[in-house]
Amino acid sequence: MNLFVIMKRTFDTEEKIVIEKGRVADESAEFIINPYDEYAVEEAVQLKEQHGGEVTVVTIGDEEAEKELRTALAMGADKAVLMNTEEDLDDGDAYTTAKILAEFFKDKEVDLILAGNVAIDEGSGQVGPRLAAFLDIPAITTITNLEIDGTQALIERDVEGDIEKVEAALPVLVTAQQGLNEPRYPSLPGIMKAKKKPLDELELDDLDLEEEEVEAKTKTVDVFLPPEKQVGRVLEGELGAQVNELVSLLQKEAKVI
Ligand SMILES: Cc1cc2nc3c(=O)[nH]c(=O)nc-3n(C[C@H](O)[C@H](O)[C@H](O)COP(=O)(O)OP(=O)(O)OC[C@H]3O[C@@H](n4cnc5c(N)ncnc54)[C@H](O)[C@@H]3O)c2cc1C
């Protein structure tokens, strides 16, 4: 099987968010593979173990993303591709990302593309479905179970706590939901092997893409943190007096009644 995983390097969820000059400052942040993409990598590796084939992990990012690609290779992926946009583009959105990926996949033989359900940093959940639309293949989101039977994908997906069963003919793009599997930790031999596995680096030029073709369709107008939570107030005294005070506060201070 030709298995592909699209993955994003994101900052760690434990990081404190700092906003500088209208952007999230991530210079000193710790970076990881987007957690939903780890499920996607694990699923692809398990499918390869069951059915044979090859797993290629693909990311759009800068030089630094090589670290996360090597981690995916250490988990069992066979090849990695870094589409380095650092030189060509300063800005981009979900359209940019999906368009570049679509151009990469245009001449590839694909059985399955696995993505994360959502990236934990920007969280639009758009890249997978947009890519499938560009490639004109089915997109099945938030999957929690996947079996391949010949050329059919038998899928269970999470629909707000319920399970929906879906079948689709390959090639298909799926997005991974928590619970799909338990991603493995890279083993020491895996880490050693990963150093020698192929990691190709491409630029927009290699994909015959012009900057204008991938220009963002959206513009971020403002980025801000939610207001700090106010300390709560505990009312004391007789129950009746508390109720009167509460009503008065709701009318005069909170102005909600
Ligand atoms: C050239 C370029 C410049 C950018 N410049 C800026 C910027 O200036 N400011 C800013 O805030 N953001 C920038 N971005 C980030 C961009 O806005 C988001 O990465 C994009 O909108 C994806 O949306 P998301 O992160 O919400 O992903 P989601 O749609 O939530 O991600 C879902 C899944 O899609 C896949 N995916 C997402 N991103 C990638 C990726 N990069 N490579 C491979 N697979 C991926 C993963 O499987 C992920 O789990 C830039 C991106 C690119 C490509």
PDB file of C-alpha atoms in Angstrom, residues 1-254:
ATOM      1  CA  MET A   1       0.000   0.000   0.000  1.00  0.00           C
ATOM      2  CA  ASN A   2       1.088   3.565  -0.662  1.00  0.00           C
ATOM      3  CA  LEU A   3       0.466   5.246   2.650  1.00  0.00           C
ATOM      4  CA  PHE A   4       1.058   8.961   3.198  1.00  0.00           C
ATOM      5  CA  VAL A   5       0.814  11.002   6.375  1.00  0.00           C
ATOM      6  CA  ILE A   6       0.627  14.781   6.305  1.00  0.00           C
ATOM      7  CA  MET A   7       1.924  16.126   9.581  1.00  0.00           C
ATOM      8  CA  LYS A   8       2.496  19.485  11.208  1.00  0.00           C
ATOM      9  CA  ARG A   9       5.138  20.637  13.658  1.00  0.00           C
ATOM     10  CA  THR A  10       3.303  22.457  16.439  1.00  0.00           C
ATOM     11  CA  PHE A  11       4.364  23.973  19.726  1.00  0.00           C
ATOM     12  CA  ASP A  12       3.891  21.888  22.849  1.00  0.00           C
ATOM     13  CA  THR A  13       0.498  22.174  24.565  1.00  0.00           C
ATOM     14  CA  GLU A  14       2.321  22.787  27.843  1.00  0.00           C
ATOM     15  CA  GLU A  15       3.850  26.006  26.486  1.00  0.00           C
ATOM     16  CA  LYS A  16       2.724  29.365  27.853  1.00  0.00           C
ATOM     17  CA  ILE A  17       1.288  31.457  25.034  1.00  0.00           C
ATOM     18  CA  VAL A  18       2.948  34.845  24.566  1.00  0.00           C
ATOM     19  CA  ILE A  19       1.755  37.326  21.956  1.00  0.00           C
ATOM     20  CA  GLU A  20       4.225  39.758  20.435  1.00  0.00           C
ATOM     21  CA  LYS A  21       3.578  42.120  17.526  1.00  0.00           C
ATOM     22  CA  GLY A  22       0.234  40.496  16.712  1.00  0.00           C
ATOM     23  CA  ARG A  23       1.639  36.958  16.519  1.00  0.00           C
ATOM     24  CA  VAL A  24       2.132  34.069  18.886  1.00  0.00           C
ATOM     25  CA  ALA A  25       5.828  34.263  19.789  1.00  0.00           C
ATOM     26  CA  ASP A  26       7.169  30.758  19.422  1.00  0.00           C
ATOM     27  CA  GLU A  27      10.914  31.374  19.203  1.00  0.00           C
ATOM     28  CA  SER A  28      11.731  29.789  22.562  1.00  0.00           C
ATOM     29  CA  ALA A  29       8.883  27.234  22.561  1.00  0.00           C
ATOM     30  CA  GLU A  30       9.308  23.468  22.625  1.00  0.00           C
ATOM     31  CA  PHE A  31       8.000  21.840  19.440  1.00  0.00           C
ATOM     32  CA  ILE A  32       6.365  18.466  18.894  1.00  0.00           C
ATOM     33  CA  ILE A  33       4.505  16.516  16.209  1.00  0.00           C
ATOM     34  CA  ASN A  34       0.885  17.682  16.317  1.00  0.00           C
ATOM     35  CA  PRO A  35      -0.621  15.011  18.668  1.00  0.00           C
ATOM     36  CA  TYR A  36      -3.421  14.066  16.224  1.00  0.00           C
ATOM     37  CA  ASP A  37      -0.750  13.517  13.569  1.00  0.00           C
ATOM     38  CA  GLU A  38       0.980  11.027  15.871  1.00  0.00           C
ATOM     39  CA  TYR A  39      -2.179   8.886  15.692  1.00  0.00           C
ATOM     40  CA  ALA A  40      -2.013   9.206  11.906  1.00  0.00           C
ATOM     41  CA  VAL A  41       1.648   8.082  11.806  1.00  0.00           C
ATOM     42  CA  GLU A  42       0.954   5.155  14.152  1.00  0.00           C
ATOM     43  CA  GLU A  43      -2.045   4.027  12.074  1.00  0.00           C
ATOM     44  CA  ALA A  44      -0.047   4.187   8.850  1.00  0.00           C
ATOM     45  CA  VAL A  45       2.780   2.143  10.380  1.00  0.00           C
ATOM     46  CA  GLN A  46       0.305  -0.474  11.689  1.00  0.00           C
ATOM     47  CA  LEU A  47      -1.336  -0.719   8.244  1.00  0.00           C
ATOM     48  CA  LYS A  48       2.087  -1.240   6.656  1.00  0.00           C
ATOM     49  CA  GLU A  49       2.819  -3.978   9.205  1.00  0.00           C
ATOM     50  CA  GLN A  50      -0.480  -5.711   8.286  1.00  0.00           C
ATOM     51  CA  HIS A  51      -0.623  -5.181   4.528  1.00  0.00           C
ATOM     52  CA  GLY A  52       2.920  -4.296   3.463  1.00  0.00           C
ATOM     53  CA  GLY A  53       3.808  -1.187   1.515  1.00  0.00           C
ATOM     54  CA  GLU A  54       5.481   2.068   2.335  1.00  0.00           C
ATOM     55  CA  VAL A  55       4.783   5.010   4.627  1.00  0.00           C
ATOM     56  CA  THR A  56       5.821   8.513   3.566  1.00  0.00           C
ATOM     57  CA  VAL A  57       5.471  11.435   5.956  1.00  0.00           C
ATOM     58  CA  VAL A  58       5.111  14.906   4.473  1.00  0.00           C
ATOM     59  CA  THR A  59       5.295  18.294   6.116  1.00  0.00           C
ATOM     60  CA  ILE A  60       5.311  21.925   5.031  1.00  0.00           C
ATOM     61  CA  GLY A  61       7.556  23.976   7.238  1.00  0.00           C
ATOM     62  CA  ASP A  62      11.091  25.176   7.716  1.00  0.00           C
ATOM     63  CA  GLU A  63      14.418  23.435   8.305  1.00  0.00           C
ATOM     64  CA  GLU A  64      13.528  22.867  11.969  1.00  0.00           C
ATOM     65  CA  ALA A  65      10.692  20.488  11.008  1.00  0.00           C
ATOM     66  CA  GLU A  66      13.318  17.877  10.121  1.00  0.00           C
ATOM     67  CA  LYS A  67      13.377  16.907  13.819  1.00  0.00           C
ATOM     68  CA  GLU A  68       9.668  15.928  13.839  1.00  0.00           C
ATOM     69  CA  LEU A  69      10.039  14.119  10.507  1.00  0.00           C
ATOM     70  CA  ARG A  70      12.955  12.089  11.964  1.00  0.00           C
ATOM     71  CA  THR A  71      10.726  11.195  14.939  1.00  0.00           C
ATOM     72  CA  ALA A  72       8.072   9.870  12.546  1.00  0.00           C
ATOM     73  CA  LEU A  73      10.764   7.894  10.712  1.00  0.00           C
ATOM     74  CA  ALA A  74      11.882   6.477  14.069  1.00  0.00           C
ATOM     75  CA  MET A  75       8.276   5.378  14.728  1.00  0.00           C
ATOM     76  CA  GLY A  76       8.440   3.304  11.549  1.00  0.00           C
ATOM     77  CA  ALA A  77       7.746   5.561   8.541  1.00  0.00           C
ATOM     78  CA  ASP A  78       9.998   4.801   5.568  1.00  0.00           C
ATOM     79  CA  LYS A  79      10.490   8.147   3.852  1.00  0.00           C
ATOM     80  CA  ALA A  80      10.045  11.796   4.670  1.00  0.00           C
ATOM     81  CA  VAL A  81       9.472  14.879   2.582  1.00  0.00           C
ATOM     82  CA  LEU A  82      10.012  18.406   3.848  1.00  0.00           C
ATOM     83  CA  MET A  83       8.445  21.093   1.727  1.00  0.00           C
ATOM     84  CA  ASN A  84      10.507  24.038   2.793  1.00  0.00           C
ATOM     85  CA  THR A  85       8.626  27.293   2.160  1.00  0.00           C
ATOM     86  CA  GLU A  86      10.908  29.454   4.313  1.00  0.00           C
ATOM     87  CA  GLU A  87      12.580  31.216   1.371  1.00  0.00           C
ATOM     88  CA  ASP A  88       9.478  31.694  -0.760  1.00  0.00           C
ATOM     89  CA  LEU A  89       6.556  32.574   1.537  1.00  0.00           C
ATOM     90  CA  ASP A  90       6.088  34.632   4.717  1.00  0.00           C
ATOM     91  CA  ASP A  91       2.409  34.074   5.050  1.00  0.00           C
ATOM     92  CA  GLY A  92      -0.077  31.305   4.463  1.00  0.00           C
ATOM     93  CA  ASP A  93      -3.349  29.813   5.590  1.00  0.00           C
ATOM     94  CA  ALA A  94      -5.214  26.494   5.280  1.00  0.00           C
ATOM     95  CA  TYR A  95      -5.686  27.147   1.537  1.00  0.00           C
ATOM     96  CA  THR A  96      -1.918  27.677   1.096  1.00  0.00           C
ATOM     97  CA  THR A  97      -1.064  24.489   2.950  1.00  0.00           C
ATOM     98  CA  ALA A  98      -3.639  22.338   1.127  1.00  0.00           C
ATOM     99  CA  LYS A  99      -2.744  23.794  -2.291  1.00  0.00           C
ATOM    100  CA  ILE A 100       0.978  23.058  -1.855  1.00  0.00           C
ATOM    101  CA  LEU A 101       0.198  19.537  -0.639  1.00  0.00           C
ATOM    102  CA  ALA A 102      -2.189  18.974  -3.579  1.00  0.00           C
ATOM    103  CA  GLU A 103       0.557  19.904  -6.013  1.00  0.00           C
ATOM    104  CA  PHE A 104       2.901  17.445  -4.287  1.00  0.00           C
ATOM    105  CA  PHE A 105       0.340  14.618  -4.516  1.00  0.00           C
ATOM    106  CA  LYS A 106      -0.636  15.349  -8.135  1.00  0.00           C
ATOM    107  CA  ASP A 107       1.678  12.726  -9.642  1.00  0.00           C
ATOM    108  CA  LYS A 108       1.776  10.277  -6.699  1.00  0.00           C
ATOM    109  CA  GLU A 109       0.184   6.834  -6.567  1.00  0.00           C
ATOM    110  CA  VAL A 110      -1.853   7.024  -3.380  1.00  0.00           C
ATOM    111  CA  ASP A 111      -3.951   4.461  -1.512  1.00  0.00           C
ATOM    112  CA  LEU A 112      -4.424   6.332   1.712  1.00  0.00           C
ATOM    113  CA  ILE A 113      -3.595   9.782   3.060  1.00  0.00           C
ATOM    114  CA  LEU A 114      -3.783  10.177   6.824  1.00  0.00           C
ATOM    115  CA  ALA A 115      -3.950  13.560   8.517  1.00  0.00           C
ATOM    116  CA  GLY A 116      -4.716  14.819  11.995  1.00  0.00           C
ATOM    117  CA  ASN A 117      -8.251  15.827  12.806  1.00  0.00           C
ATOM    118  CA  VAL A 118      -7.018  19.266  13.796  1.00  0.00           C
ATOM    119  CA  ALA A 119      -3.729  21.049  14.485  1.00  0.00           C
ATOM    120  CA  ILE A 120      -3.549  21.984  18.156  1.00  0.00           C
ATOM    121  CA  ASP A 121      -2.044  25.405  17.467  1.00  0.00           C
ATOM    122  CA  GLU A 122      -4.231  26.994  14.824  1.00  0.00           C
ATOM    123  CA  GLY A 123      -7.022  24.463  14.948  1.00  0.00           C
ATOM    124  CA  SER A 124      -8.883  25.134  11.702  1.00  0.00           C
ATOM    125  CA  GLY A 125      -9.316  21.430  10.872  1.00  0.00           C
ATOM    126  CA  GLN A 126      -9.378  22.381   7.207  1.00  0.00           C
ATOM    127  CA  VAL A 127      -6.193  21.087   5.633  1.00  0.00           C
ATOM    128  CA  GLY A 128      -7.218  17.413   5.302  1.00  0.00           C
ATOM    129  CA  PRO A 129     -10.685  17.973   3.758  1.00  0.00           C
ATOM    130  CA  ARG A 130      -9.374  20.773   1.514  1.00  0.00           C
ATOM    131  CA  LEU A 131      -6.602  18.511   0.228  1.00  0.00           C
ATOM    132  CA  ALA A 132      -9.085  15.706  -0.493  1.00  0.00           C
ATOM    133  CA  ALA A 133     -11.262  18.185  -2.413  1.00  0.00           C
ATOM    134  CA  PHE A 134      -8.277  19.288  -4.532  1.00  0.00           C
ATOM    135  CA  LEU A 135      -7.433  15.644  -5.259  1.00  0.00           C
ATOM    136  CA  ASP A 136     -11.092  14.721  -5.827  1.00  0.00           C
ATOM    137  CA  ILE A 137     -11.011  11.817  -3.361  1.00  0.00           C
ATOM    138  CA  PRO A 138     -13.310  11.088  -0.386  1.00  0.00           C
ATOM    139  CA  ALA A 139     -12.454  12.659   2.990  1.00  0.00           C
ATOM    140  CA  ILE A 140     -13.571  10.913   6.158  1.00  0.00           C
ATOM    141  CA  THR A 141     -12.914  12.906   9.305  1.00  0.00           C
ATOM    142  CA  THR A 142     -12.423  12.111  13.020  1.00  0.00           C
ATOM    143  CA  ILE A 143     -11.854   8.382  12.527  1.00  0.00           C
ATOM    144  CA  THR A 144     -11.459   6.049  15.515  1.00  0.00           C
ATOM    145  CA  ASN A 145     -11.059   2.736  13.676  1.00  0.00           C
ATOM    146  CA  LEU A 146      -9.798   1.759  10.237  1.00  0.00           C
ATOM    147  CA  GLU A 147      -9.599  -1.564   8.433  1.00  0.00           C
ATOM    148  CA  ILE A 148      -8.559  -2.185   4.870  1.00  0.00           C
ATOM    149  CA  ASP A 149     -10.288  -5.008   3.001  1.00  0.00           C
ATOM    150  CA  GLY A 150      -8.908  -5.256  -0.534  1.00  0.00           C
ATOM    151  CA  THR A 151      -9.647  -1.899  -2.083  1.00  0.00           C
ATOM    152  CA  GLN A 152     -12.234  -0.871   0.521  1.00  0.00           C
ATOM    153  CA  ALA A 153     -11.653   1.173   3.665  1.00  0.00           C
ATOM    154  CA  LEU A 154     -13.982   0.206   6.533  1.00  0.00           C
ATOM    155  CA  ILE A 155     -14.075   3.109   8.926  1.00  0.00           C
ATOM    156  CA  GLU A 156     -15.594   4.044  12.255  1.00  0.00           C
ATOM    157  CA  ARG A 157     -15.786   7.729  13.039  1.00  0.00           C
ATOM    158  CA  ASP A 158     -16.535   9.671  16.148  1.00  0.00           C
ATOM    159  CA  VAL A 159     -19.687  11.751  15.845  1.00  0.00           C
ATOM    160  CA  GLU A 160     -19.951  13.632  19.124  1.00  0.00           C
ATOM    161  CA  GLY A 161     -19.649  10.476  21.232  1.00  0.00           C
ATOM    162  CA  ASP A 162     -21.584   8.175  18.881  1.00  0.00           C
ATOM    163  CA  ILE A 163     -19.997   5.979  16.218  1.00  0.00           C
ATOM    164  CA  GLU A 164     -20.750   6.188  12.518  1.00  0.00           C
ATOM    165  CA  LYS A 165     -19.610   3.357  10.216  1.00  0.00           C
ATOM    166  CA  VAL A 166     -18.509   4.395   6.751  1.00  0.00           C
ATOM    167  CA  GLU A 167     -17.111   2.489   3.776  1.00  0.00           C
ATOM    168  CA  ALA A 168     -15.217   4.027   0.898  1.00  0.00           C
ATOM    169  CA  ALA A 169     -13.184   2.779  -2.025  1.00  0.00           C
ATOM    170  CA  LEU A 170      -9.479   3.638  -1.966  1.00  0.00           C
ATOM    171  CA  PRO A 171      -7.905   6.137  -2.427  1.00  0.00           C
ATOM    172  CA  VAL A 172      -9.269   7.931   0.620  1.00  0.00           C
ATOM    173  CA  LEU A 173      -8.111  10.695   2.928  1.00  0.00           C
ATOM    174  CA  VAL A 174      -8.872  10.220   6.624  1.00  0.00           C
ATOM    175  CA  THR A 175      -8.298  12.459   9.623  1.00  0.00           C
ATOM    176  CA  ALA A 176      -7.327  10.861  12.936  1.00  0.00           C
ATOM    177  CA  GLN A 177      -9.266  11.357  16.148  1.00  0.00           C
ATOM    178  CA  GLN A 178      -8.051  10.601  19.682  1.00  0.00           C
ATOM    179  CA  GLY A 179      -8.669   6.903  20.470  1.00  0.00           C
ATOM    180  CA  LEU A 180      -7.663   5.635  17.017  1.00  0.00           C
ATOM    181  CA  ASN A 181      -4.621   3.926  18.559  1.00  0.00           C
ATOM    182  CA  GLU A 182      -1.858   4.360  21.102  1.00  0.00           C
ATOM    183  CA  PRO A 183       1.131   5.948  19.335  1.00  0.00           C
ATOM    184  CA  ARG A 184       4.371   4.076  20.039  1.00  0.00           C
ATOM    185  CA  TYR A 185       7.474   5.709  21.456  1.00  0.00           C
ATOM    186  CA  PRO A 186      10.365   5.512  19.015  1.00  0.00           C
ATOM    187  CA  SER A 187      12.731   2.706  20.098  1.00  0.00           C
ATOM    188  CA  LEU A 188      16.500   3.218  20.244  1.00  0.00           C
ATOM    189  CA  PRO A 189      17.088   1.000  17.156  1.00  0.00           C
ATOM    190  CA  GLY A 190      14.246   2.931  15.477  1.00  0.00           C
ATOM    191  CA  ILE A 191      15.989   6.238  16.229  1.00  0.00           C
ATOM    192  CA  MET A 192      19.312   4.892  14.860  1.00  0.00           C
ATOM    193  CA  LYS A 193      17.633   3.590  11.678  1.00  0.00           C
ATOM    194  CA  ALA A 194      15.757   6.862  11.184  1.00  0.00           C
ATOM    195  CA  LYS A 195      19.034   8.735  10.752  1.00  0.00           C
ATOM    196  CA  LYS A 196      19.689   6.826   7.542  1.00  0.00           C
ATOM    197  CA  LYS A 197      16.182   6.893   6.080  1.00  0.00           C
ATOM    198  CA  PRO A 198      15.602   9.221   3.097  1.00  0.00           C
ATOM    199  CA  LEU A 199      14.434  12.753   3.821  1.00  0.00           C
ATOM    200  CA  ASP A 200      13.848  14.794   0.669  1.00  0.00           C
ATOM    201  CA  GLU A 201      13.630  18.525   0.717  1.00  0.00           C
ATOM    202  CA  LEU A 202      11.537  20.376  -1.864  1.00  0.00           C
ATOM    203  CA  GLU A 203      10.842  24.035  -2.554  1.00  0.00           C
ATOM    204  CA  LEU A 204       7.949  25.729  -4.340  1.00  0.00           C
ATOM    205  CA  ASP A 205      10.040  25.803  -7.539  1.00  0.00           C
ATOM    206  CA  ASP A 206      10.335  22.004  -7.515  1.00  0.00           C
ATOM    207  CA  LEU A 207       6.535  21.791  -7.522  1.00  0.00           C
ATOM    208  CA  ASP A 208       6.193  24.277 -10.385  1.00  0.00           C
ATOM    209  CA  LEU A 209       4.194  26.537  -8.102  1.00  0.00           C
ATOM    210  CA  GLU A 210       4.257  30.316  -8.257  1.00  0.00           C
ATOM    211  CA  GLU A 211       3.904  32.337  -5.076  1.00  0.00           C
ATOM    212  CA  GLU A 212       0.648  33.912  -6.353  1.00  0.00           C
ATOM    213  CA  GLU A 213      -0.975  30.495  -6.766  1.00  0.00           C
ATOM    214  CA  VAL A 214      -0.672  29.722  -3.066  1.00  0.00           C
ATOM    215  CA  GLU A 215      -1.416  33.175  -1.676  1.00  0.00           C
ATOM    216  CA  ALA A 216      -3.499  33.019   1.509  1.00  0.00           C
ATOM    217  CA  LYS A 217      -7.248  33.489   1.044  1.00  0.00           C
ATOM    218  CA  THR A 218      -7.683  34.823   4.559  1.00  0.00           C
ATOM    219  CA  LYS A 219      -5.986  37.533   6.584  1.00  0.00           C
ATOM    220  CA  THR A 220      -5.438  37.389  10.336  1.00  0.00           C
ATOM    221  CA  VAL A 221      -6.751  40.697  11.608  1.00  0.00           C
ATOM    222  CA  ASP A 222      -5.882  40.360  15.283  1.00  0.00           C
ATOM    223  CA  VAL A 223      -4.508  37.815  17.721  1.00  0.00           C
ATOM    224  CA  PHE A 224      -5.237  38.287  21.444  1.00  0.00           C
ATOM    225  CA  LEU A 225      -5.460  36.347  24.678  1.00  0.00           C
ATOM    226  CA  PRO A 226      -8.829  35.909  26.429  1.00  0.00           C
ATOM    227  CA  PRO A 227      -9.407  38.385  29.290  1.00  0.00           C
ATOM    228  CA  GLU A 228      -8.015  37.221  32.598  1.00  0.00           C
ATOM    229  CA  LYS A 229     -10.629  35.592  34.822  1.00  0.00           C
ATOM    230  CA  GLN A 230     -11.861  37.824  37.657  1.00  0.00           C
ATOM    231  CA  VAL A 231     -11.761  36.424  41.159  1.00  0.00           C
ATOM    232  CA  GLY A 232     -15.241  35.175  42.201  1.00  0.00           C
ATOM    233  CA  ARG A 233     -17.151  36.710  45.093  1.00  0.00           C
ATOM    234  CA  VAL A 234     -18.667  34.599  47.874  1.00  0.00           C
ATOM    235  CA  LEU A 235     -21.845  36.015  49.392  1.00  0.00           C
ATOM    236  CA  GLU A 236     -22.325  35.578  53.113  1.00  0.00           C
ATOM    237  CA  GLY A 237     -25.070  36.008  55.705  1.00  0.00           C
ATOM    238  CA  GLU A 238     -28.729  34.937  55.807  1.00  0.00           C
ATOM    239  CA  LEU A 239     -29.972  33.058  52.745  1.00  0.00           C
ATOM    240  CA  GLY A 240     -32.671  35.663  52.021  1.00  0.00           C
ATOM    241  CA  ALA A 241     -30.163  38.506  52.261  1.00  0.00           C
ATOM    242  CA  GLN A 242     -27.786  36.632  49.953  1.00  0.00           C
ATOM    243  CA  VAL A 243     -30.548  36.247  47.333  1.00  0.00           C
ATOM    244  CA  ASN A 244     -31.368  39.975  47.528  1.00  0.00           C
ATOM    245  CA  GLU A 245     -27.690  40.897  47.201  1.00  0.00           C
ATOM    246  CA  LEU A 246     -27.266  38.507  44.268  1.00  0.00           C
ATOM    247  CA  VAL A 247     -30.248  39.984  42.417  1.00  0.00           C
ATOM    248  CA  SER A 248     -28.976  43.489  43.077  1.00  0.00           C
ATOM    249  CA  LEU A 249     -25.459  42.595  41.828  1.00  0.00           C
ATOM    250  CA  LEU A 250     -26.860  40.965  38.697  1.00  0.00           C
ATOM    251  CA  GLN A 251     -28.869  44.126  37.981  1.00  0.00           C
ATOM    252  CA  LYS A 252     -26.393  46.834  38.900  1.00  0.00           C
ATOM    253  CA  GLU A 253     -22.916  45.336  38.412  1.00  0.00           C
ATOM    254  CA  ALA A 254     -23.252  42.530  35.886  1.00  0.00           C
TER     255      ALA A 254
END
